[in-house]
Amino acid sequence: MSFSHLGLSDKVLAAVAATGYTTPTPIQEQAIPHVLARRDVLGIAQTGTGKTAAFVLPMLTILEKGRARARMPRTLILEPTRELAAQVKENFDRYGAGQKLNVALLIGGVSFGDQDTKLTRGVDVLIATPGRLLDHTERGGLLLTGVELLVIDEADRMLDMGFIPDIERICKLVPFTRQTLFFTATMPPEIRRITETFLHNPEKVEVSKPATTVATVTQLQVPAGREAHDKREILRSLLREAKDLNNAIIFCNRKREVAVVYKSLQKHGFSVGALHGDMDQSARTAALDQFRKGEIPLLVASDVAARGLDIPAVSHVFNFDVPHHADDYVHRIGRTGRAGRAGTAISIVTSIDQKSMAAIEKLIGRSIPLAEGSSTTSSSEQAASPRHERARDSARDGESDGSRSGGRKRRRDRGAGNKSRSRNSGSEQSSVESVAAAPVTPSAAPRAPSIGRTPTPQTPSASAEPADHSHLPAFLLRPVRARV
Ligand code: AMP
């Protein structure tokens, strides 16, 4: 099957050819003809499947006819995060280069005035996060009554972030007769209810099971003590020892932890950036751009900030924290091993993470081996401990990045991109790390490099970690390989 059989316009086909893509991905092959036939579509697909182009390409074809009117966008795309919204815009810029379309982004952290000016000029494609969109409609600067096509992307993520009430409000502001394209990786009951309410006789397109990890990714776990500084030391060792590490995303469960790990790696001479929901938009974009261009090889990130980001060719993913929910593991791991490439995903696992690891192994249908030389009991063996469970639960009562722990809380991004919440991190904050006492030189750390450090101005001040002179376990001094 080639793109030319899908019914796309010549202009769009030329733009696709210019990107070098020759064959549609399964979601594109299945969804594009339905979108062009103006049917509602329920797409069950993860990021990485080519789902963005599955709606962008037919939208470009549809938009070739007609003109935008002031303050009345013709199409609307809802995204859960600013990064995803920006990424969709990049897709329009790339594939729509030959067309004179007005594409506007309405995301938090950017001035209302500039966004207003764009809306006044008339917008063919409006890409928005729900909170900022509603702010504009409430101010009277935006009318959704001209929307012919509505895309709700990453709907299950919207649910996690508490955006479903906003989505319901928005759906009532756009005409009943619009076409709706709805994408989600999973179908929890609340999402099913939304699809039943707001989609009209949709074509269902499902491309892969939501909970699968790709076979090209080597997955390993490394046991760790429960102290955060132990984990940071292990992380540094893993970074130094990892084979073929070109770049890596290091996931933490909490924004505060992102800041701490970022600061710690920076102090130890690693070239690193940070990405989390409390950084302002320009800092997030700058960190992401630098990482994409390879200017910084390491990115410490939270789930919400990193979900769905299109960063090709990430060689390694590290779970500094084991995610609270097993499907977050699948999403994290999905950042590497994309498009058939090899990748490595290593999770640092403390005793209180055992139950989560067991849930992950159950979800992905395989056990995750220990890195060579490490030893502990298996996740499932340790998972049963009620003490572990209690400790884990209390540890998780803290701040999270809007992920599922702590309930489905409402986190709208209304104009609040700059509210960087600098926080101390408890006792860790009190002791000051002595870099001299725990030196990491570029020669000792071939992958930790260039002292040229990455400016990430909005990163909350993080704690310095205590100087820890304890010896590393022997296994950490060896390259990481799967145990056979
Ligand atoms: P997405 O699922 O939309 O995040 O897309 C994942 C990646 O696949 C992006 O890097 C796209 O540029 C790429 N991609 C999209 N469509 C195709 C295609 N037909 N062939 C190869 N790569 C593609």
mmCIF file of C-alpha atoms in Angstrom, residues 227-236 239 248-276 298-302 318-321 348 425 428-429 433 456 459-465:
data_model
loop_
_atom_site.group_PDB
_atom_site.id
_atom_site.type_symbol
_atom_site.label_atom_id
_atom_site.label_comp_id
_atom_site.label_asym_id
_atom_site.label_seq_id
_atom_site.Cartn_x
_atom_site.Cartn_y
_atom_site.Cartn_z
ATOM 1 C CA GLU A 227 17.751 6.381 49.905
ATOM 2 C CA ALA A 228 17.507 8.833 47.031
ATOM 3 C CA HIS A 229 21.243 9.484 47.068
ATOM 4 C CA ASP A 230 21.904 5.753 46.629
ATOM 5 C CA LYS A 231 19.728 5.825 43.557
ATOM 6 C CA ARG A 232 21.516 8.858 42.185
ATOM 7 C CA GLU A 233 24.869 7.170 42.625
ATOM 8 C CA ILE A 234 23.593 4.103 40.859
ATOM 9 C CA LEU A 235 22.241 6.265 38.068
ATOM 10 C CA ARG A 236 25.586 7.940 37.560
ATOM 11 C CA LEU A 239 25.280 6.353 32.753
ATOM 12 C CA ALA A 248 18.940 9.029 27.340
ATOM 13 C CA ILE A 249 15.751 10.105 29.019
ATOM 14 C CA ILE A 250 15.764 9.660 32.779
ATOM 15 C CA PHE A 251 12.252 9.422 34.183
ATOM 16 C CA CYS A 252 11.265 10.472 37.677
ATOM 17 C CA ASN A 253 7.818 10.196 39.205
ATOM 18 C CA ARG A 254 7.705 13.651 40.689
ATOM 19 C CA LYS A 255 8.556 17.125 39.502
ATOM 20 C CA ARG A 256 10.601 17.691 42.624
ATOM 21 C CA GLU A 257 12.659 14.593 41.920
ATOM 22 C CA VAL A 258 13.261 15.758 38.344
ATOM 23 C CA ALA A 259 14.804 18.919 39.719
ATOM 24 C CA VAL A 260 16.946 17.059 42.238
ATOM 25 C CA VAL A 261 18.273 14.518 39.758
ATOM 26 C CA TYR A 262 18.895 17.203 37.156
ATOM 27 C CA LYS A 263 20.884 19.313 39.571
ATOM 28 C CA SER A 264 22.807 16.331 40.822
ATOM 29 C CA LEU A 265 23.831 15.150 37.365
ATOM 30 C CA GLN A 266 24.798 18.663 36.432
ATOM 31 C CA LYS A 267 27.025 18.917 39.492
ATOM 32 C CA HIS A 268 28.691 15.711 38.528
ATOM 33 C CA GLY A 269 29.645 17.091 35.131
ATOM 34 C CA PHE A 270 26.965 15.507 32.983
ATOM 35 C CA SER A 271 25.465 17.535 30.183
ATOM 36 C CA VAL A 272 21.818 17.362 31.068
ATOM 37 C CA GLY A 273 18.470 19.098 30.644
ATOM 38 C CA ALA A 274 15.201 18.882 32.546
ATOM 39 C CA LEU A 275 11.572 18.728 31.508
ATOM 40 C CA HIS A 276 8.627 18.921 33.849
ATOM 41 C CA LEU A 298 20.579 13.501 28.842
ATOM 42 C CA LEU A 299 17.091 14.676 29.698
ATOM 43 C CA VAL A 300 15.556 14.213 33.135
ATOM 44 C CA ALA A 301 11.790 14.217 32.736
ATOM 45 C CA SER A 302 8.457 13.612 34.368
ATOM 46 C CA PHE A 318 16.330 5.069 32.701
ATOM 47 C CA ASN A 319 13.596 4.789 35.266
ATOM 48 C CA PHE A 320 15.118 6.626 38.180
ATOM 49 C CA ASP A 321 11.789 5.910 39.814
ATOM 50 C CA ILE A 348 16.370 1.375 39.329
ATOM 51 C CA SER A 425 13.247 18.616 49.182
ATOM 52 C CA GLU A 428 18.175 16.068 51.310
ATOM 53 C CA GLN A 429 18.341 19.803 50.985
ATOM 54 C CA GLU A 433 27.389 17.955 48.201
ATOM 55 C CA THR A 456 17.335 25.257 32.006
ATOM 56 C CA THR A 459 14.224 24.284 36.908
ATOM 57 C CA PRO A 460 13.290 24.588 40.520
ATOM 58 C CA SER A 461 16.187 24.802 42.838
ATOM 59 C CA ALA A 462 17.067 21.292 43.723
ATOM 60 C CA SER A 463 18.748 19.873 46.679
ATOM 61 C CA ALA A 464 22.367 19.112 46.633
ATOM 62 C CA GLU A 465 22.980 15.551 47.521
#
